[in-house]
XYZ file of C-alpha atoms in Angstrom:
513
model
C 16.522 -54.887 10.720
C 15.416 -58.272 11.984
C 16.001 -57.623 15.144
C 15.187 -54.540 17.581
C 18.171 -52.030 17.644
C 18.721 -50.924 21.562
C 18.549 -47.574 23.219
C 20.186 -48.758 26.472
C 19.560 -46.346 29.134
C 22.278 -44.447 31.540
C 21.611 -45.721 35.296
C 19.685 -42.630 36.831
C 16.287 -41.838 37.633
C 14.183 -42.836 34.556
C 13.867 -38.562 33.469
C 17.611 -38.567 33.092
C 20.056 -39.443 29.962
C 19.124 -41.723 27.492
C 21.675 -43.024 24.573
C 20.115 -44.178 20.939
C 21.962 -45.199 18.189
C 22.729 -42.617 15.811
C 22.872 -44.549 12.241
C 19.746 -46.218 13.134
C 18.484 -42.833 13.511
C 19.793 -40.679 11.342
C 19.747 -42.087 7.763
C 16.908 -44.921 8.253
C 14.003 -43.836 6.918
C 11.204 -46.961 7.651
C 8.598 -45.966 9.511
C 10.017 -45.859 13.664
C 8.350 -47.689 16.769
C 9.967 -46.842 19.713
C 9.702 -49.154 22.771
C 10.404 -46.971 25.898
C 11.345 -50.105 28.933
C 12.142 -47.335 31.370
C 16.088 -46.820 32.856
C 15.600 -47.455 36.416
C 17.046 -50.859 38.233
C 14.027 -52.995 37.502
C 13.943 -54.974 34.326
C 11.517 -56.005 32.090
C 12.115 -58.645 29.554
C 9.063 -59.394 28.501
C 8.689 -56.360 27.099
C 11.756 -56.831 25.389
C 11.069 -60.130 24.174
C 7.509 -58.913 22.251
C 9.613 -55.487 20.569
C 12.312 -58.251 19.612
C 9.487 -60.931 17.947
C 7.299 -57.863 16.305
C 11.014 -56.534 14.681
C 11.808 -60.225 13.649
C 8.424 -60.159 11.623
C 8.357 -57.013 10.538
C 12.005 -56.289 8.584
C 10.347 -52.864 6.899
C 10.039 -51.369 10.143
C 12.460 -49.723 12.996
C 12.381 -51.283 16.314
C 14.338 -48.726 18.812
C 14.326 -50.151 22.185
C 15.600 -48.093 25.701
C 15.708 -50.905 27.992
C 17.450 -49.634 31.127
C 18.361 -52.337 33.030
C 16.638 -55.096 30.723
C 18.389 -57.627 28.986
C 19.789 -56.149 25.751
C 18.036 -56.462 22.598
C 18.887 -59.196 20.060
C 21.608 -57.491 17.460
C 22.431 -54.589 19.595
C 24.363 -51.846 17.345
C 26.588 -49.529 18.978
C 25.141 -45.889 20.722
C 26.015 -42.853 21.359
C 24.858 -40.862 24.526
C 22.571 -38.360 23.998
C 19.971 -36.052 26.258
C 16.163 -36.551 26.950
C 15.773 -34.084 24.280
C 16.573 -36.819 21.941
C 14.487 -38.827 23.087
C 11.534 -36.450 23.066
C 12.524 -35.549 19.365
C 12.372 -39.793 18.334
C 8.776 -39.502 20.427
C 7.753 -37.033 17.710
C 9.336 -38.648 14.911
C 7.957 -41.829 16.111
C 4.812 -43.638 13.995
C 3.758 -45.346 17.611
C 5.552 -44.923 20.842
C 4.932 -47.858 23.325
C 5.549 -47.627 27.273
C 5.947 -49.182 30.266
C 3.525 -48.525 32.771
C 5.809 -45.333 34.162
C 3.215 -42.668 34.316
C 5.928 -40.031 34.027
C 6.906 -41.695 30.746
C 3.329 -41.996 29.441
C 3.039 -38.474 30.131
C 6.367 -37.531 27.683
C 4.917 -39.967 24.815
C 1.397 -37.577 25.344
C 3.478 -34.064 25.130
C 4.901 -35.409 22.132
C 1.840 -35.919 20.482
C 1.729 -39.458 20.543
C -1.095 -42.130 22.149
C 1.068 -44.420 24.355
C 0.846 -48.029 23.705
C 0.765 -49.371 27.103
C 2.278 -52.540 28.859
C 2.303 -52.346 32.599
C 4.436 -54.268 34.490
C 2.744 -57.633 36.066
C 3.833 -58.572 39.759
C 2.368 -61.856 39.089
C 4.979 -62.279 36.569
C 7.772 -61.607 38.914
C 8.521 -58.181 37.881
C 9.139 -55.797 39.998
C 6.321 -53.616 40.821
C 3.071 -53.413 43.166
C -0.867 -53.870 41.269
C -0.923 -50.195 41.422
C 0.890 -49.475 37.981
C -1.581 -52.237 36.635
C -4.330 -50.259 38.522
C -2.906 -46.971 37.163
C -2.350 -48.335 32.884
C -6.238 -49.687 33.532
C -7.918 -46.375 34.890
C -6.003 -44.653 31.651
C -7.297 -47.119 29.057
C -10.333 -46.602 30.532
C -10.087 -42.539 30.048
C -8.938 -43.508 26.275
C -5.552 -41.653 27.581
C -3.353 -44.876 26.731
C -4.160 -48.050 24.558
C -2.980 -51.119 26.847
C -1.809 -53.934 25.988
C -1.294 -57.303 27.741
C -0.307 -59.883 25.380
C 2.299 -60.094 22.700
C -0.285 -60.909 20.200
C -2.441 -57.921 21.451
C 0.451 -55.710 21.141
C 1.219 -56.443 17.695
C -2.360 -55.658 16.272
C -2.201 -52.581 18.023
C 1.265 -51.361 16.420
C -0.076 -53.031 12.685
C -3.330 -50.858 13.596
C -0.797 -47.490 14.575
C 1.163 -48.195 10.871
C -2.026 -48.634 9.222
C -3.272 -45.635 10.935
C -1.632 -43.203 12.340
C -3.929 -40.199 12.757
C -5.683 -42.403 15.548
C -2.642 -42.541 17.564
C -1.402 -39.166 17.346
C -3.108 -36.523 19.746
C -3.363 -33.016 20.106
C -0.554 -32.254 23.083
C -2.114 -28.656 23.482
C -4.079 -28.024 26.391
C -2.198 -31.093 28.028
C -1.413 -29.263 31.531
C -4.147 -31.371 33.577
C -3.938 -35.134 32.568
C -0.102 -34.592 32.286
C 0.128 -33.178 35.658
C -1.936 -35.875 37.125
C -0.359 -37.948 35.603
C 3.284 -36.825 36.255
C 2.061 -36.503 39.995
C 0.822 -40.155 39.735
C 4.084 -41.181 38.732
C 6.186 -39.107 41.692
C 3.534 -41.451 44.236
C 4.601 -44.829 42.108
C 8.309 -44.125 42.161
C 7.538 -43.304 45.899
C 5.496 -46.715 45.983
C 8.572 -48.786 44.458
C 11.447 -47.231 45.223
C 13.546 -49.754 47.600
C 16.069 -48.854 50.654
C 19.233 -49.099 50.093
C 20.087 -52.960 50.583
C 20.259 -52.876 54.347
C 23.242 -51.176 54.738
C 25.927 -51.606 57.170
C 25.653 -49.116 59.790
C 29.314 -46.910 60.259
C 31.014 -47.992 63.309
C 31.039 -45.101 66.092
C 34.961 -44.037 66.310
C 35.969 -43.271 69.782
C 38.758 -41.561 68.824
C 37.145 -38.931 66.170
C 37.371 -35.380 67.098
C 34.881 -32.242 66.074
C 31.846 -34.467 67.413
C 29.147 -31.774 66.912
C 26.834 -30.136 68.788
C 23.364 -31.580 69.231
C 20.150 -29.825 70.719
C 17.522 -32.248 72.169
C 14.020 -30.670 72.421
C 11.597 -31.895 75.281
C 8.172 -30.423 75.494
C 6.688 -30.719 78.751
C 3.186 -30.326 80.272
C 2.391 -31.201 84.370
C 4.976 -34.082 84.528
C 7.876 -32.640 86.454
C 9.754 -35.869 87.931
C 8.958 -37.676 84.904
C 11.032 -34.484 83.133
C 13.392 -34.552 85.475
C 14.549 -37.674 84.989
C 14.697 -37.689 81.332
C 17.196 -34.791 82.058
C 19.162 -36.772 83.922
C 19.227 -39.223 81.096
C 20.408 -36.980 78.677
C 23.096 -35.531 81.010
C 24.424 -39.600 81.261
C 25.142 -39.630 77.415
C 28.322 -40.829 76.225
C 28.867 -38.779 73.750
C 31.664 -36.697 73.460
C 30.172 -33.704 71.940
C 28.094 -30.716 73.662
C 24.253 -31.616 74.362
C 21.889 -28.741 74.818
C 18.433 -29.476 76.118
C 15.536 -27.205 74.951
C 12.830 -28.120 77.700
C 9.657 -25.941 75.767
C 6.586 -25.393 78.294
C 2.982 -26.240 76.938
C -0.323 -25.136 78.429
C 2.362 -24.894 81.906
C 3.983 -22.580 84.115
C 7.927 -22.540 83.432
C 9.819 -24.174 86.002
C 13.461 -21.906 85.398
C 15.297 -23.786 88.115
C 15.772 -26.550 85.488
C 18.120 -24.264 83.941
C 21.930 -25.132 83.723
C 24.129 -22.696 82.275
C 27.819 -23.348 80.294
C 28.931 -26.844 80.664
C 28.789 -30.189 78.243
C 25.210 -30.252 79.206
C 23.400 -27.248 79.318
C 19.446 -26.536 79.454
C 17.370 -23.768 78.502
C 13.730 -23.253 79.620
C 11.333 -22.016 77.189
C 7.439 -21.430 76.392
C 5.839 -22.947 73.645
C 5.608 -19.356 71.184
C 3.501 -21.355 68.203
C 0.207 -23.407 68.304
C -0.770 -24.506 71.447
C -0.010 -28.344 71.774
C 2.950 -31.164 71.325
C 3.368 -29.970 67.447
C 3.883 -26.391 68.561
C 6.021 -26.783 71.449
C 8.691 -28.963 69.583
C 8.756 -26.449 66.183
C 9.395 -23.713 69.279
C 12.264 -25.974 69.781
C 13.335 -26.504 66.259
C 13.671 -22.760 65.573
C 15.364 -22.155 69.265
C 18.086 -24.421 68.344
C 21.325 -23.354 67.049
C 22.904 -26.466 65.790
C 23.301 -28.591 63.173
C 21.537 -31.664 64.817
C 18.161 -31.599 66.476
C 16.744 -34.492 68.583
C 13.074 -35.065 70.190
C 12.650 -36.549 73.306
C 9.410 -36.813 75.728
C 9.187 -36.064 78.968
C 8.158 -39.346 80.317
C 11.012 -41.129 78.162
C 14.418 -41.710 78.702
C 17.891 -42.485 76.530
C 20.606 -44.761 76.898
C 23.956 -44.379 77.791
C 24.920 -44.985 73.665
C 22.282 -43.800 72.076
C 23.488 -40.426 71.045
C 26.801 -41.698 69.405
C 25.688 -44.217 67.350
C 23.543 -41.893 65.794
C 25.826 -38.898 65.208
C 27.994 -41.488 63.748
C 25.701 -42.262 61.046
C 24.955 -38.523 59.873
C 28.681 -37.742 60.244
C 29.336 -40.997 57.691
C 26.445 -39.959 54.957
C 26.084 -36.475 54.258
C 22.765 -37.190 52.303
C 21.326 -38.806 55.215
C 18.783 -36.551 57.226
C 17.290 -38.568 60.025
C 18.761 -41.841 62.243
C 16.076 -43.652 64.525
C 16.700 -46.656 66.816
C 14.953 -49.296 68.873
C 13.084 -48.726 72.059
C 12.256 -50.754 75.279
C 8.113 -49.952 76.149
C 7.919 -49.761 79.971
C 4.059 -50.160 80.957
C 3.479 -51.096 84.566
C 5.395 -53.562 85.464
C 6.143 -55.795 82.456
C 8.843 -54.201 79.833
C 8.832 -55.496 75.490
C 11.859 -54.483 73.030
C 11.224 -52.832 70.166
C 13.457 -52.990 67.732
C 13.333 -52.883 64.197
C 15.318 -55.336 62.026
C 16.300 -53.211 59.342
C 19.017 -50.562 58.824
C 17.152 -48.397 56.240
C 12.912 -47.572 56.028
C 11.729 -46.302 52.870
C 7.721 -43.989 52.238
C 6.314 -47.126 51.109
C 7.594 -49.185 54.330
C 6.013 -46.459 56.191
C 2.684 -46.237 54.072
C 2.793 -50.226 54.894
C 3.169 -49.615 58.999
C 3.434 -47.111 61.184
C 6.436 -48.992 62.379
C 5.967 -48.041 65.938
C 9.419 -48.878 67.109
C 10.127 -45.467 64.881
C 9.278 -43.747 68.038
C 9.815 -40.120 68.493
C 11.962 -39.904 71.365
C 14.417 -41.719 69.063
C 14.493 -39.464 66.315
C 17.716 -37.463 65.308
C 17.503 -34.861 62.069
C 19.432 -32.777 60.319
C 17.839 -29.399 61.318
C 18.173 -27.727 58.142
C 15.714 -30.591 56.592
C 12.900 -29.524 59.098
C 13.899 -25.445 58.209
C 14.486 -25.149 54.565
C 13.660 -28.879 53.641
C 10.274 -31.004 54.199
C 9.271 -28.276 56.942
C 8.823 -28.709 60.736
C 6.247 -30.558 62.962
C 2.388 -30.136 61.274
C 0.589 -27.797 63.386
C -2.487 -28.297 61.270
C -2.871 -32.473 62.657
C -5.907 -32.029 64.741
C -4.897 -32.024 68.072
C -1.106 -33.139 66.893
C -1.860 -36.759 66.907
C 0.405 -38.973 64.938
C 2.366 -35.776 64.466
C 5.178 -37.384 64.171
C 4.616 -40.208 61.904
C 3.399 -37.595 59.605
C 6.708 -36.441 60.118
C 8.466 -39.509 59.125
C 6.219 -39.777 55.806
C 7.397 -36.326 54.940
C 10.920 -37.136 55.582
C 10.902 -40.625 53.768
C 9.819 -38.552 50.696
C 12.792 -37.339 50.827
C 15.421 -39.900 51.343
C 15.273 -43.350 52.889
C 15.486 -43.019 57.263
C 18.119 -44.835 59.225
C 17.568 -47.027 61.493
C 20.056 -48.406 64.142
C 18.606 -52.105 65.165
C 19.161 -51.338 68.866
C 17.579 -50.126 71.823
C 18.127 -46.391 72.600
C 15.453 -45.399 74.383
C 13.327 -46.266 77.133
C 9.467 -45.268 76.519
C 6.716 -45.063 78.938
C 3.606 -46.095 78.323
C 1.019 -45.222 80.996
C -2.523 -43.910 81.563
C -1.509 -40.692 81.853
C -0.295 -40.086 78.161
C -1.501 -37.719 76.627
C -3.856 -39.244 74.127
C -5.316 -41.405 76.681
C -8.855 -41.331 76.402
C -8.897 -38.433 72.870
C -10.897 -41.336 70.803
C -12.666 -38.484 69.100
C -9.394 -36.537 68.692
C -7.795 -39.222 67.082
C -10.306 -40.627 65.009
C -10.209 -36.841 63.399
C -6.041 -36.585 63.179
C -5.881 -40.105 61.310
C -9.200 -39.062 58.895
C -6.873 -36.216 58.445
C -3.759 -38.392 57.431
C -6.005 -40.769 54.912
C -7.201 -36.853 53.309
C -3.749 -35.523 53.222
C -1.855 -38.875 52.112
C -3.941 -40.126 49.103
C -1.058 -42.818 48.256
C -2.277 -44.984 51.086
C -5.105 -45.642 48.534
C -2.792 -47.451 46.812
C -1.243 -49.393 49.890
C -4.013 -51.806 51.142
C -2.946 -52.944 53.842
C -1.680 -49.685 54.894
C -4.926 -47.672 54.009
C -6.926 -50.993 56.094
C -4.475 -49.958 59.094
C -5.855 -46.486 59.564
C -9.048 -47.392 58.865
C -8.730 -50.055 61.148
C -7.336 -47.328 63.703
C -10.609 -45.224 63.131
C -13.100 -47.864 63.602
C -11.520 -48.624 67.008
C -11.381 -44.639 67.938
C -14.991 -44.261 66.842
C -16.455 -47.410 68.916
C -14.476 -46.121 71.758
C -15.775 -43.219 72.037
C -19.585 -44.326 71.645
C -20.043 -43.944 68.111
C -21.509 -47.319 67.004
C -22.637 -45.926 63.504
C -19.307 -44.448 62.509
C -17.526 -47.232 63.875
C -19.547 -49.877 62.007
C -19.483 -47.732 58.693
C -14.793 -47.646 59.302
C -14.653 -51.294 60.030
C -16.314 -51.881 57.088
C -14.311 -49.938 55.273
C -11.418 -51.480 56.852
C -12.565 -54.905 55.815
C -13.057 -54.228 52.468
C -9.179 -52.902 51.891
C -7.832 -55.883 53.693
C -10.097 -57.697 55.160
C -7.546 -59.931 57.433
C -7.137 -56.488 59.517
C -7.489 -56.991 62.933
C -8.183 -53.523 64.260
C -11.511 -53.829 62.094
C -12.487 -57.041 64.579
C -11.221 -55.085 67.192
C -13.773 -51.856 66.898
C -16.690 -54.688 66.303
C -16.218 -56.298 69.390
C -16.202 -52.879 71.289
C -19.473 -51.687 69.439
C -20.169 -55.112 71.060
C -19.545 -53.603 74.709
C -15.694 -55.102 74.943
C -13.932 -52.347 76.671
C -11.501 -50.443 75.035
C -9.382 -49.714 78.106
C -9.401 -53.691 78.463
C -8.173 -53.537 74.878
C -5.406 -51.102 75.374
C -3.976 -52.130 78.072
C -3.356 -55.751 76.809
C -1.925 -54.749 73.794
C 0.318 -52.219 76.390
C 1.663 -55.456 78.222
C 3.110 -56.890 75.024
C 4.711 -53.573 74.338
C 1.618 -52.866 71.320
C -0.364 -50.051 70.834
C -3.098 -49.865 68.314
């Protein structure tokens, strides 16, 4: 051939349609190496480059190439579309079958009966992808699962070694189920890990004049705080938004107060008990399966909206159907001294979130389509010990899903004060976020994410007296990233610092830890 003939992919998710050129195909009959490049938006030409040189020097043999959104192989022919059955079926006819570092397309070379030959995409080399698929090809090569390769000259020995032969790089595929689950498992977490937000954008413009605004529920669990609750009432009842507002005020480890009930009206609110686990995660899935709309919000009792922030939102779900939850900016109130909050951004992906807890994310800002949290990623965790960081676990399950919204604005006003209710928990929440790193294995691969929590433990541990835990987490921490500053943090209160000193610092420049 001379050159390597193309198999350009069709732009969806890397599983999807793949086109190969049928003469190629069909009545060549030199031996076939098949270079899979992957069909997502992220190109690799250096793996292009290497199957174009080894067909250049090796006229006897045929080069196929799927290259997605890589340049196009030298001497393209023309394609036809065909399915990923087609592309399994070249996999089998296929003397060596050489991947990117995709774990999901690893795994289809391996059910085809075919050792992958392995070139991982380099960040170092400006493509587009985190050390983790480096990480990943290694730990295979290692397991004798893939042969890697990560030089051109490397790569061509290994295919002259595949011709020569081929009974070492053809595998049994039976009995496959566990690596290939692993590994197709590995590869949900790295499309997770890579996958980026929509470019930032543009938010839909709230239109005054739209009719059929619909309703929205607001759920407010409440425990020994009654002006506070009161006034976030009022808040709600100030919304300008032209729609019907019904506030779910759900009673936890608390008598009922029922004269907060308002019946008919724009504004109504209904007074319930918390039916499900005792505690903040309970109380608001009470609320989730109370409500009767389409639209569910959270909002604390010690927190409060502004006039706008209802509209914008609704705005945004009524614009994208495939959108499921809208967050905005927040103003921290804590004593006397007030910070913004506001995010910069107009879309947050998992891996943002596996990155930071982005704390202007804030609960009280949150608006989701209801059916996600009944029939979708499922409600509030009711398994977090003592539901601490409930809802950032929330967030993670949602951003699985589909990137959030965010609206760059303030919308909320949150209180910070001593009497929160995880004031003081250290041991509480030192067991919630060991909980997260357990259930959440990805943050493994997220460094500086994984050195966060960590960092977040260390602190909880020396604050609550436990100098040996603490010491053991902040090492931990520094290990993973070791310019974390929560690890310094939980050193200097093993070192007697208070942590109350700590906190409320961070407080007064709207922080928390």
């Amino acid at each position: 051939m001379g050159r390597a003939a193309h198999v350009p992919a069709v732009h969806r998710h890397h599983r999807g349609t793949a086109p190969v050129t049928n003469d190629a195909t069909a009545t060549d009959h030199r031996p076939l190496i098949l270079v899979t490049v992957g069909t997502d938006h992220h190109p690799f030409d250096r793996l292009i480059d290497w199957a174009d040189a080894y067909a250049a020097d090796h006229p006897d043999i045929r080069v196929l190439v799927q290259y997605g959104r890589s340049r196009v192989p030298e001497a393209a022919e023309g394609t036809d579309f065909l399915g990923p059955a087609r592309l399994r079926e070249l996999m089998r006819e296929a003397a060596a079958v050489v991947t990117h570092g995709g774990p999901a397309t690893v795994t289809e070379a391996r059910r085809a009966g075919r050792l992958p030959i392995t070139v991982a995409r380099d960040p170092e080399l400006g493509e587009h992808v985190d050390d983790h698929q480096l990480r990943f090809v290694s730990r295979l090569d290692s397991a004798r699962l893939v042969r890697s390769c990560c030089s051109h000259q490397q790569l061509a020995a290994t295919l002259d070694k595949a011709l020569d032969q081929p009974e070492d790089f053809h595998i049994d595929s039976a009995g496959e189920d566990g690596a290939t689950g692993a590994a197709l498992h590995a590869g949900r977490i790295i499309d997770l890990l890579t996958a980026t937000a929509p470019e930032q954008p543009p938010l839909p413009v709230p239109d005054a004049e739209a009719a059929d605004w619909p309703d929205v529920t607001v759920v407010i669990p409440t425990r020994d705080r009654p002006e506070l609750l009161r006034r976030t009432l009022r808040a709600v009842v100030e919304q300008d938004y032209p729609g019907r507002i019904t506030s779910l005020v759900v009673y936890d480890h608390d008598d009922p107060d029922e004269t907060l009930a308002v019946y008919g009206g724009e504004r109504p609110v209904r007074v319930l008990v918390n039916t499900s686990t005792p505690g903040l995660a309970g109380a608001r899935n009470t609320g989730i399966l109370a409500a009767r709309t389409e639209l569910v919000a959270f909002c604390d009792d010690d927190d409060c909206w502004l006039p706008g922030k209802l509209r914008s939102q609704v705005a945004v779900l009524r614009a994208e159907p495939e959108t499921e939850v809208v967050c905005c900016g927040i103003r921290v109130v804590y004593d006397r001294t007030e910070a913004p909050r506001v995010l910069d951004r107009t879309a947050v992906t998992f891996a943002d979130l596996l990155r930071s807890r982005l704390t202007e994310l804030h609960p009280s800002t949150f608006l989701i389509r209801r059916d996600a949290l009944v029939n979708g990623c499922g409600p509030v965790s009711e398994t977090i010990p003592g539901s601490y960081g409930e809802d950032y676990e929330l967030l993670l399950r949602l951003a699985k899903r589909a990137p959030i919204r965010n609206i760059p604005e303030e919308g909320v006003r949150v209180l910070w004060h001593r009497r929160s209710h995880f004031s003081g928990r250290w041991q509480t929440i030192s067991t919630a976020l060991r909980w997260l790193l357990a259930q959440y294995p990805e943050f493994r691969l997220v460094r500086r994410g994984f050195a966060r929590v960590a960092g977040q433990i260390a602190f909880a541990e020396a604050a609550a007296g436990r100098r040996g835990a603490s010491l053991e987490w902040a090492l931990t921490t520094l290990r993973a990233h070791p310019a974390e500053a929560r690890a310094y943090l939980a050193l200097a209160v093993t070192g007697g610092l208070p942590a109350g000193l700590v906190l409320r610092t961070l407080h007064r420049r709207g922080r928390g830890l």
